[in-house]
Coordinates of N, CA and C in Angstrom, one line a residue:
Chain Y
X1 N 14.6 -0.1 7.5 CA 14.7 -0.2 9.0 C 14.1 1.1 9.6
X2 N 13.4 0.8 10.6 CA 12.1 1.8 11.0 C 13.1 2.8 12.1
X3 N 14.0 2.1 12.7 CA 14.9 2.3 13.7 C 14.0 2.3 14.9
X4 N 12.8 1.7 15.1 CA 12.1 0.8 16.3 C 12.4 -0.4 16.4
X5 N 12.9 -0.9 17.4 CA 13.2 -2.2 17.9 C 12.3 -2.9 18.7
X6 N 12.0 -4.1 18.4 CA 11.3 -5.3 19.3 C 12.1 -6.3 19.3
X7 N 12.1 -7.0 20.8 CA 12.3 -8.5 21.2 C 10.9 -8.8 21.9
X8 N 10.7 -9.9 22.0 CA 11.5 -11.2 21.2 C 10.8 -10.9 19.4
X9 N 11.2 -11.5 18.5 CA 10.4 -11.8 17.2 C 9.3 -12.5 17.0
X10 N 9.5 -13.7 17.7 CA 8.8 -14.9 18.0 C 8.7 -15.1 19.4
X11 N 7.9 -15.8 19.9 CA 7.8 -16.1 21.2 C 6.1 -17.5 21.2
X12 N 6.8 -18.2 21.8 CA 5.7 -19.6 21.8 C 5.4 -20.0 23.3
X13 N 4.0 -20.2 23.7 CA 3.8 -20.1 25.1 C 2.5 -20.7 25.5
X14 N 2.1 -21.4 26.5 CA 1.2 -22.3 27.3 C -0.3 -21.4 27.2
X15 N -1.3 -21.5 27.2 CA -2.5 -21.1 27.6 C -2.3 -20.7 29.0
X16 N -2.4 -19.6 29.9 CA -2.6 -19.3 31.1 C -0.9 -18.7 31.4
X17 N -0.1 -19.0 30.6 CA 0.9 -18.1 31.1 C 1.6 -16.4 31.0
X18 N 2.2 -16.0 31.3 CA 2.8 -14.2 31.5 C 3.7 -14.1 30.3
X19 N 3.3 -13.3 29.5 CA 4.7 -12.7 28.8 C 5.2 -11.4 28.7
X20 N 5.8 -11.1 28.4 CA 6.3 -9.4 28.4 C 7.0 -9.3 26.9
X21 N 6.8 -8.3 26.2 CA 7.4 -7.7 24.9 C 7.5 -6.7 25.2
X22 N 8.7 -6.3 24.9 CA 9.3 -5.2 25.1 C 9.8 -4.3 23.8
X23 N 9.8 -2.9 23.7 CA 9.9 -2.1 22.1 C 10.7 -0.6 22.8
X24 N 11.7 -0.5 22.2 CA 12.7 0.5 22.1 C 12.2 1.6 20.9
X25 N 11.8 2.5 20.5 CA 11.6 3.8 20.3 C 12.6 4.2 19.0
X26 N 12.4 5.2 18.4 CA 13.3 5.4 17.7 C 13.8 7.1 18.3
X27 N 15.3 7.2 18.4 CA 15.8 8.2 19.2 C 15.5 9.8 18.8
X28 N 14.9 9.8 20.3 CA 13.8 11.2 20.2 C 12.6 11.0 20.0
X29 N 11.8 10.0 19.5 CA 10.3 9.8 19.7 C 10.0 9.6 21.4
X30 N 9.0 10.3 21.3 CA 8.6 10.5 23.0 C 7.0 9.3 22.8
X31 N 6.6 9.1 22.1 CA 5.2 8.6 22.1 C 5.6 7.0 21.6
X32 N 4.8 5.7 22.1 CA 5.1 4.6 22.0 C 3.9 4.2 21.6
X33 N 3.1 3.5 21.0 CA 1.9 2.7 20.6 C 2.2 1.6 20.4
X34 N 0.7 0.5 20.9 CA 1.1 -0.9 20.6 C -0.3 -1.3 20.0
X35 N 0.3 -2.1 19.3 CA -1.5 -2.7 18.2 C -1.3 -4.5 18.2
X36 N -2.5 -4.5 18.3 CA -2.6 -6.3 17.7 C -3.4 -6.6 16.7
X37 N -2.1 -7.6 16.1 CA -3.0 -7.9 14.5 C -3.1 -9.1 14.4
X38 N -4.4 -9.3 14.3 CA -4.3 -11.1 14.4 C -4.6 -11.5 12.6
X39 N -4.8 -12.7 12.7 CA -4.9 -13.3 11.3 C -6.1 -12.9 10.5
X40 N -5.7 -12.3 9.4 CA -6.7 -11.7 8.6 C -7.2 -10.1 8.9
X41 N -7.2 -9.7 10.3 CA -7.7 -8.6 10.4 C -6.8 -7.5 10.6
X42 N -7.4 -6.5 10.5 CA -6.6 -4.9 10.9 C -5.6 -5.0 11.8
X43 N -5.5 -3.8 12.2 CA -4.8 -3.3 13.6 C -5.5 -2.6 14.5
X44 N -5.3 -3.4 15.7 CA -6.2 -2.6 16.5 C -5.4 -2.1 17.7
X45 N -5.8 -0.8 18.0 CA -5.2 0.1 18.8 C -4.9 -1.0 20.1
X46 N -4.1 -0.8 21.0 CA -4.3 -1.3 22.5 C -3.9 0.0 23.2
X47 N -3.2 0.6 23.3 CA -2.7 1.9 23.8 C -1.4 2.4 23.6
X48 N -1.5 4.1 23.7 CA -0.7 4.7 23.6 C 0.6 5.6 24.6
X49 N 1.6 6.0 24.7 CA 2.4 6.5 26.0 C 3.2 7.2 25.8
X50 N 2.9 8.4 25.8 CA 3.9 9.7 25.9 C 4.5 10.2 26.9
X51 N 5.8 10.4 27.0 CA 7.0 10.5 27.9 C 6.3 9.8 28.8
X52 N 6.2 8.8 28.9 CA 6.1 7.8 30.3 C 5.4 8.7 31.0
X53 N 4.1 8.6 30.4 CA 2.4 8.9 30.8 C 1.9 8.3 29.9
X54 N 0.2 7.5 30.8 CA -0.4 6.8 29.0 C -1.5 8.0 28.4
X55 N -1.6 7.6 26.9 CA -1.9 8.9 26.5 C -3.3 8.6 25.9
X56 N -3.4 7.4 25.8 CA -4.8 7.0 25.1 C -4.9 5.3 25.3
X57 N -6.3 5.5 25.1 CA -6.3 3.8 25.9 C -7.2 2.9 24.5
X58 N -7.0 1.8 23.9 CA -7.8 1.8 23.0 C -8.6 0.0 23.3
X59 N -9.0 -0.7 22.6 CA -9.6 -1.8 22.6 C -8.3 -2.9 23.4
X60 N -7.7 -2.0 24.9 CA -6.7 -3.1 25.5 C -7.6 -4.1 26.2
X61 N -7.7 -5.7 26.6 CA -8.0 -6.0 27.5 C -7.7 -6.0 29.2
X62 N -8.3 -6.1 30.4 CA -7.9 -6.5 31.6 C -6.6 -6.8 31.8
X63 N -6.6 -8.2 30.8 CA -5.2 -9.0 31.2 C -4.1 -8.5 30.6
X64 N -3.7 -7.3 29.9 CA -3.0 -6.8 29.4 C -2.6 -5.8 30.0
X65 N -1.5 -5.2 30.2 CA -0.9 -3.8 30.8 C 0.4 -3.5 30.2
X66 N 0.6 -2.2 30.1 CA 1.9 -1.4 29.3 C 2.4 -0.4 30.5
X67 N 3.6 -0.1 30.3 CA 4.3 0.9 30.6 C 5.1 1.3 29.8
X68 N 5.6 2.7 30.1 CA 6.8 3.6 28.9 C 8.0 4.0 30.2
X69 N 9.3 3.7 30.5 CA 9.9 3.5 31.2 C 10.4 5.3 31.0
X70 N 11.7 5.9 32.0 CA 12.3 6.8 32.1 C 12.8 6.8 30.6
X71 N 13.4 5.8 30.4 CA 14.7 5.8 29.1 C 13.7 5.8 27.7
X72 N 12.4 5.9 28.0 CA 11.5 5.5 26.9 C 11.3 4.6 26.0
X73 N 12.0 3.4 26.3 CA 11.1 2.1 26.2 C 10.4 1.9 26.8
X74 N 9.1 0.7 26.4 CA 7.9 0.4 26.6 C 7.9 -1.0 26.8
X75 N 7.2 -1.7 27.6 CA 6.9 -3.3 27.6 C 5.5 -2.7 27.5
X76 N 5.2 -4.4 27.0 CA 3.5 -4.7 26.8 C 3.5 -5.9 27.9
X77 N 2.9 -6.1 28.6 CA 2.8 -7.4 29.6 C 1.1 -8.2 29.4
X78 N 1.0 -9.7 29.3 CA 0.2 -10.1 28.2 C -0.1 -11.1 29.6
X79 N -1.4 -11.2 30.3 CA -1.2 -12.6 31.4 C -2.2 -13.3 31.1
X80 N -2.3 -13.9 31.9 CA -3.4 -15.2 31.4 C -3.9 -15.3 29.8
X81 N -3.0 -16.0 29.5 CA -2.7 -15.9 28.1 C -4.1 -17.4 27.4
X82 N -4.6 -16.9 26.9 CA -5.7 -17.7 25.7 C -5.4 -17.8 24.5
X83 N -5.4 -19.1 23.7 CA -5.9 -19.3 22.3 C -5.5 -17.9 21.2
X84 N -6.9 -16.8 21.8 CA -7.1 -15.9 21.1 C -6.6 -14.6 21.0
X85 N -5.4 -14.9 21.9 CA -4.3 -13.5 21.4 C -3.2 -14.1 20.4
X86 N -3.4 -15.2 20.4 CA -2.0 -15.1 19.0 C -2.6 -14.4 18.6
X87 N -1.3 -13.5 17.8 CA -1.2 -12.6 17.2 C 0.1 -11.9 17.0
X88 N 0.0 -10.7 16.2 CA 1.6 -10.4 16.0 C 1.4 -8.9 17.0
X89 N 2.1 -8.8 17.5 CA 2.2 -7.6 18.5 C 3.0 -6.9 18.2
X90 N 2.5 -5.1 17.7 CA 3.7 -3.8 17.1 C 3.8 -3.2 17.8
X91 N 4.8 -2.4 18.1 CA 5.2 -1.2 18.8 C 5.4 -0.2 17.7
X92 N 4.9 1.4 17.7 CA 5.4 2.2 16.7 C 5.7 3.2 17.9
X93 N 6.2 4.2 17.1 CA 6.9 5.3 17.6 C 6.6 6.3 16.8
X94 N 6.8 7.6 17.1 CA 6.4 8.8 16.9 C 6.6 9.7 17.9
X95 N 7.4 11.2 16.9 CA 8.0 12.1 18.0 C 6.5 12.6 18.7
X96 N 5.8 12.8 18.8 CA 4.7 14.1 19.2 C 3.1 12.8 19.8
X97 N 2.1 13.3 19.8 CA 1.3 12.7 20.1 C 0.4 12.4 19.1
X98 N 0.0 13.2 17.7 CA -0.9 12.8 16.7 C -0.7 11.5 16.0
X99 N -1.7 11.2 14.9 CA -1.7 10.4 14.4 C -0.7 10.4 13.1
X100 N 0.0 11.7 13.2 CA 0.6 11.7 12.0 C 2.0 10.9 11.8
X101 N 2.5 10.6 10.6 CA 3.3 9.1 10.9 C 4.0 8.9 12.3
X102 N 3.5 7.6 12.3 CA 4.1 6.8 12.8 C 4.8 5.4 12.4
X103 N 5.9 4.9 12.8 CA 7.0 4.4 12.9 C 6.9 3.0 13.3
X104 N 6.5 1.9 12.7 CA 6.3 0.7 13.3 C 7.3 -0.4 13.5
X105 N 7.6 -1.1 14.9 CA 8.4 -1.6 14.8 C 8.3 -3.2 13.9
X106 N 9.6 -4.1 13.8 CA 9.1 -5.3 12.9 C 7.8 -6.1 13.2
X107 N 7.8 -6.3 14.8 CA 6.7 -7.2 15.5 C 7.1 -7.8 16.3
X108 N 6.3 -8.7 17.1 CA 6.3 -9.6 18.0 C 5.3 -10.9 17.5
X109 N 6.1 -11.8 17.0 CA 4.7 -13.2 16.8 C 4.6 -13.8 18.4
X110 N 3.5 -13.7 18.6 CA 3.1 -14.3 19.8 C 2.2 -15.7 19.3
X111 N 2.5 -17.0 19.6 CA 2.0 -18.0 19.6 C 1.7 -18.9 21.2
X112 N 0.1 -19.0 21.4 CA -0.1 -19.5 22.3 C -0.9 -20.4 22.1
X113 N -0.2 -21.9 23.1 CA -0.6 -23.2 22.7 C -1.6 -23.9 23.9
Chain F
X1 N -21.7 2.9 16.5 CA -20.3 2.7 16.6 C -19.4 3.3 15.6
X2 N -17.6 3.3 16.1 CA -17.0 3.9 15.4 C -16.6 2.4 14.2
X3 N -16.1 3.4 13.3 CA -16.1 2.3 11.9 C -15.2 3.0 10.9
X4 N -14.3 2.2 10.2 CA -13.5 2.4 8.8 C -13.7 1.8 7.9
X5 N -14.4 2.3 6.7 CA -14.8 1.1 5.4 C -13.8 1.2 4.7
X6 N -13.2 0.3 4.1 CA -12.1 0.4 2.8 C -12.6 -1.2 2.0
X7 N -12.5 -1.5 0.7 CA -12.8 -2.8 0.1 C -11.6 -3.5 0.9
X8 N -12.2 -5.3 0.6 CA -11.2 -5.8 1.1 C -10.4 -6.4 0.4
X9 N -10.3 -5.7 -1.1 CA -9.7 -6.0 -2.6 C -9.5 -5.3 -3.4
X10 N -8.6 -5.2 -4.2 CA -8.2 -4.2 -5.3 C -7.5 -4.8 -6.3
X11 N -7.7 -4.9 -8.0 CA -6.9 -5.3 -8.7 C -6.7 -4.7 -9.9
X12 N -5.5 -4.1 -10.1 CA -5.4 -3.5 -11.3 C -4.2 -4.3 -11.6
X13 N -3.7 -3.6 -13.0 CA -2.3 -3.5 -13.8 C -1.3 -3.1 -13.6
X14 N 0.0 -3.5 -13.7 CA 1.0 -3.0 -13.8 C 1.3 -1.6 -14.5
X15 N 1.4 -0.5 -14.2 CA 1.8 0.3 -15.0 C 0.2 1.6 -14.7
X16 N -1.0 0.7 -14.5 CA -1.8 1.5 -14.3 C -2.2 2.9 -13.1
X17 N -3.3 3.5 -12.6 CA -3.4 4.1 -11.8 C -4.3 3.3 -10.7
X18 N -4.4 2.7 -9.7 CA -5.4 2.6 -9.0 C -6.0 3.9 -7.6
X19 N -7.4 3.5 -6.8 CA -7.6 4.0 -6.0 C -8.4 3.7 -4.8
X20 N -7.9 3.7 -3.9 CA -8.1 2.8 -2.6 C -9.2 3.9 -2.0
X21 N -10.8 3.7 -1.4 CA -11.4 4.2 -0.8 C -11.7 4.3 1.1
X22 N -11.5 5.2 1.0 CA -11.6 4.9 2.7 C -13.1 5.9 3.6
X23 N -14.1 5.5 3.7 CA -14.9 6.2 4.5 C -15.2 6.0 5.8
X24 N -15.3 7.0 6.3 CA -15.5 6.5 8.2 C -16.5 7.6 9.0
X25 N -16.4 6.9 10.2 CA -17.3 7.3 11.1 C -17.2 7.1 12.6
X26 N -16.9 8.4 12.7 CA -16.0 8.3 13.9 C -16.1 9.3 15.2
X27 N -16.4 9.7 16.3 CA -16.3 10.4 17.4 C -15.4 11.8 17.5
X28 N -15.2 12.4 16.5 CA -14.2 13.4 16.5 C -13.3 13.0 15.3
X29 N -12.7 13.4 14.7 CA -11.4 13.6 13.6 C -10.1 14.5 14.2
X30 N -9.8 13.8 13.6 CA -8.5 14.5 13.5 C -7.4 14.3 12.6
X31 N -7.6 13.9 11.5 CA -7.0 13.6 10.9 C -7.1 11.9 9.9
X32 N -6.8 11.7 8.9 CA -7.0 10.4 7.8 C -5.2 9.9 7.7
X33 N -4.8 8.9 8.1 CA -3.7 8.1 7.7 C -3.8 7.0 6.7
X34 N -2.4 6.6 5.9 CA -2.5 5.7 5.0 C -1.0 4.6 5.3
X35 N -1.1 3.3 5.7 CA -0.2 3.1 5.6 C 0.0 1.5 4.7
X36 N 0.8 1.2 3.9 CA 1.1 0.0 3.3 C 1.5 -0.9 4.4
X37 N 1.0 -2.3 3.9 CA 2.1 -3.5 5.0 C 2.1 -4.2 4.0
X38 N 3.4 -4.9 3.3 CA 3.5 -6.0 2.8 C 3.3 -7.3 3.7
X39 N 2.8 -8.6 2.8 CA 2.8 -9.7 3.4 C 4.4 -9.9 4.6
X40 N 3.8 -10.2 5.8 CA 5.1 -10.6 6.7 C 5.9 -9.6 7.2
X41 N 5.7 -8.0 6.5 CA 6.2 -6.8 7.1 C 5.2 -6.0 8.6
X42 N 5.8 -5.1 8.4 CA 5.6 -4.0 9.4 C 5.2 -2.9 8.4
X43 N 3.7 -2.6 9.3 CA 3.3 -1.2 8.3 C 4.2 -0.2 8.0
X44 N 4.5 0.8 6.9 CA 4.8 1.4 6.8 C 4.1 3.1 6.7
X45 N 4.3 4.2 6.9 CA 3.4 5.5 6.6 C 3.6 5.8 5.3
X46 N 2.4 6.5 4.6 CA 2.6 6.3 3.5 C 1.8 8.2 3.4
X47 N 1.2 8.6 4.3 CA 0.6 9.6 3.9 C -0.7 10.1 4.8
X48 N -0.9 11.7 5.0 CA -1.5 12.1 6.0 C -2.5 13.1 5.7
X49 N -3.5 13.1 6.2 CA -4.5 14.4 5.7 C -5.0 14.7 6.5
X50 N -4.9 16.1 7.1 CA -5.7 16.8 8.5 C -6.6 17.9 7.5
X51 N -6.2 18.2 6.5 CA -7.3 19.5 5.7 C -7.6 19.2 4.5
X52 N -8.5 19.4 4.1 CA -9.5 18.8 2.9 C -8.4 19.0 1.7
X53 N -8.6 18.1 0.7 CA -8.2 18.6 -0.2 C -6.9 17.2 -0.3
X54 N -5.9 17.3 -1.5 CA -5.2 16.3 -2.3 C -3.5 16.7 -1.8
X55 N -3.2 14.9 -1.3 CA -1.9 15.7 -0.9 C -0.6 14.7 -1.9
X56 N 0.1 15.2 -2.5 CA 0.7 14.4 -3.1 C 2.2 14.1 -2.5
X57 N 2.9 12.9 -3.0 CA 4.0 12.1 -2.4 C 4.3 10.9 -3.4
X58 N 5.2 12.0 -4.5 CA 5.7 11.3 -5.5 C 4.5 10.2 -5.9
X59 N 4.9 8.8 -5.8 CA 3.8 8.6 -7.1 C 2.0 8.0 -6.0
X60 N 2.2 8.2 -4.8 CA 1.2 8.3 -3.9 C 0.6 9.6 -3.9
X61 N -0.9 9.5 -4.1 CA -1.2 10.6 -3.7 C -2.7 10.2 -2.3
X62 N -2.7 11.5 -1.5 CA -3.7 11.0 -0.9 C -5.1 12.2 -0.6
X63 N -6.2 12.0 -0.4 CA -7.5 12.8 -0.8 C -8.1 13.1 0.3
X64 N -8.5 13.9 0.6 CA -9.6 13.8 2.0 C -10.9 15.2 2.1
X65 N -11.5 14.7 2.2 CA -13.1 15.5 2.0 C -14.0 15.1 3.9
X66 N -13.6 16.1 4.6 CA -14.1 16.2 6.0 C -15.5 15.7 5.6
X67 N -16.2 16.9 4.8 CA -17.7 16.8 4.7 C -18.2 15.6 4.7
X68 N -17.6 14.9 4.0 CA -18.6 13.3 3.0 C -17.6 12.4 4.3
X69 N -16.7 13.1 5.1 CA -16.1 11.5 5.6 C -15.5 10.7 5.4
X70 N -14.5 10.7 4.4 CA -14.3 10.0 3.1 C -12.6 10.8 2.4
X71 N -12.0 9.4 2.0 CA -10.8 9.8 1.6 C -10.1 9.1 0.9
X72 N -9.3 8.9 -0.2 CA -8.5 7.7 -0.7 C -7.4 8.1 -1.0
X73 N -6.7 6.8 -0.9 CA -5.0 6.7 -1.5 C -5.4 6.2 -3.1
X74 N -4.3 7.1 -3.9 CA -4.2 7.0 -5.4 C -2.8 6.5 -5.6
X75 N -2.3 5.7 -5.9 CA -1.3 4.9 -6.8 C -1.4 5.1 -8.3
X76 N -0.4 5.9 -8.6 CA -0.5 6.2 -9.5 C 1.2 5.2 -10.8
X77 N 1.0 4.8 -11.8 CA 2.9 3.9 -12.4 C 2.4 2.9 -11.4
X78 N 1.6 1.7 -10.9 CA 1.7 1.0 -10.4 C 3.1 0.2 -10.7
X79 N 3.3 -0.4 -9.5 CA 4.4 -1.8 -9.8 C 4.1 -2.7 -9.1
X80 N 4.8 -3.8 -9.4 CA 4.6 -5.0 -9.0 C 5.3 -5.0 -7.5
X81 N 6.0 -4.1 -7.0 CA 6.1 -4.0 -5.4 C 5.5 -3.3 -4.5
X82 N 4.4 -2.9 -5.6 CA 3.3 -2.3 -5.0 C 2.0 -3.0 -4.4
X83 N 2.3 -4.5 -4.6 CA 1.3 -5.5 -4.4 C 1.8 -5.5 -2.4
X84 N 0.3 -4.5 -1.8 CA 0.5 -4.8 -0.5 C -1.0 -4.7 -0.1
X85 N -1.0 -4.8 1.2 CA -2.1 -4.2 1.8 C -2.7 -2.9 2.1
X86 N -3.3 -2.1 2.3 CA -3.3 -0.9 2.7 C -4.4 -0.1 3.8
X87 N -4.1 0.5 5.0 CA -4.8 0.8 5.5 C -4.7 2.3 6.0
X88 N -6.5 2.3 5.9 CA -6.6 3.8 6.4 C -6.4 3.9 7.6
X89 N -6.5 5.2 8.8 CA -6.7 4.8 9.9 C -7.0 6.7 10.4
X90 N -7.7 6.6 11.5 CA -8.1 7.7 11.7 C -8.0 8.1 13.6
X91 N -7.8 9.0 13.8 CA -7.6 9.4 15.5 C -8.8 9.8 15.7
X92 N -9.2 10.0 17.0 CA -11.0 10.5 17.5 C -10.6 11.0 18.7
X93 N -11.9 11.4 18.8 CA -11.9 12.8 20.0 C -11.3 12.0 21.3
X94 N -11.3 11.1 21.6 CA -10.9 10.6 22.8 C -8.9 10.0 22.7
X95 N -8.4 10.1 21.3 CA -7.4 9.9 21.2 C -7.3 8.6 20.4
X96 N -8.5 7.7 20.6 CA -7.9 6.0 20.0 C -7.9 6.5 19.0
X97 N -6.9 5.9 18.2 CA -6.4 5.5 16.6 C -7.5 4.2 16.1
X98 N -7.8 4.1 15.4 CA -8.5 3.6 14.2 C -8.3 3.2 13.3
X99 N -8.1 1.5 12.7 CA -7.7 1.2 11.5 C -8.8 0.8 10.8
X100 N -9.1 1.0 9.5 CA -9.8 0.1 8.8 C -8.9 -1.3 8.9
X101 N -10.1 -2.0 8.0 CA -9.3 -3.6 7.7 C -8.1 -4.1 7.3
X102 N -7.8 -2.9 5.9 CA -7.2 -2.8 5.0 C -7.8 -3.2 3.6
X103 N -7.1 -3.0 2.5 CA -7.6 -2.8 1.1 C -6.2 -3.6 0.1
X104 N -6.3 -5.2 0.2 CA -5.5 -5.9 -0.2 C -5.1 -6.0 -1.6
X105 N -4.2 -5.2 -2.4 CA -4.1 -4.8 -3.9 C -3.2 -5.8 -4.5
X106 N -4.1 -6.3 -5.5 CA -3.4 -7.3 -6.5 C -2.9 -6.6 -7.6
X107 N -1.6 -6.9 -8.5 CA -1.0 -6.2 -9.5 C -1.3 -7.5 -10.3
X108 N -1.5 -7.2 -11.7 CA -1.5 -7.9 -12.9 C -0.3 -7.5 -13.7
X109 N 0.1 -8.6 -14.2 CA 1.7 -7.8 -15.0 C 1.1 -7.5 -16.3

């Protein structure tokens, strides 16, 4: 146990509609990252947020937006949803801003039908 | 463009040493990451290199050569719960993180 938390685990949803994933931190990590892994491939950055500032921006789309709250949890908000974001959606955590370990939460399966 | 090469296969033995290659090319450095994901899991960190040279962690070790660009994870006593994926991943001058594909390691008993 990473002591990063994600809801939902799963999550099953319409082409064209909103979702929100949300990822709790592990206590005292100030930095939040989120990645999408789709089937077969890597992980790709979407962005990063330290103390609720973003810190780096990586291959996110348009329809995609994040925030890092006061209490330092993070949502990922996902809209006009297509086909081609299923995928599994991570949150990791890390005290500081490098790349050095970081802390991944279990995931988010995102399934869009 | 920026890029991470690692194979997209690996298979050794039980008991043997393997070694996972990672070369890149990238906008700034800052550093070489290693992390395992088993099938169905959540990556794990496995190991970090910001200065040239061999960093060990029990029976992982990890390598990194700024010059050549280039770095690998060594598994050394392989086991059979060592059958995961593994990726490199690297930070750049602008901050984005960087994964290779990963380097999917088969164990032979």
């Amino acid at each position: 146990d990473s002591g990063v938390t994600q809801t939902p685990k799963h999550l099953i949803t319409a082409t064209g509609q909103r979702v929100t994933l949300r990822c709790s931190p592990r206590s005292g990590d100030l930095s939040v990252y989120w990645y999408q892994q789709s089937l077969d491939q890597g992980l790709q950055f979407l962005i990063q947020y330290y103390n609720g500032e973003e810190r780096a921006k990586g291959n996110i789309l348009e329809r995609f937006s994040a925030q890092q709250f006061p209490d330092l949890h993070s949502e990922l908000n996902l809209s006009s949803l297509e086909l081609g974001d299923s995928a599994l959606y991570f949150c990791a955590s890390s005290p500081g801003t490098g790349l050095y370990e970081q802390y991944f939460g279990p995931g988010t399966r995102l399934t869009v039908t | 463009g920026q890029s991470l090469e690692q194979p997209s296969e690996v298979t050794a033995v039980e008991g043997a040493i393997v070694q996972i290659n990672c070369t890149y090319q990238t906008s700034g450095f800052y550093g070489l990451s290693w992390y395992q994901q088993h099938d169905g899991g959540a990556p794990t960190f496995l190991s970090y290199n910001a200065l040239d040279g061999l960093e060990e962690t029990g029976r992982f070790s990890s390598f990194l050569s700024r010059s050549d660009s280039y770095g690998y994870l060594l598994l050394q006593e392989l086991q059979m719960k060592d059958s995961a994926s593994y990726f490199c991943a690297v930070r750049d001058r602008d901050d984005k993180i960087i994964f290779g594909k990963g380097t999917r390691l088969h164990i032979l008993p």
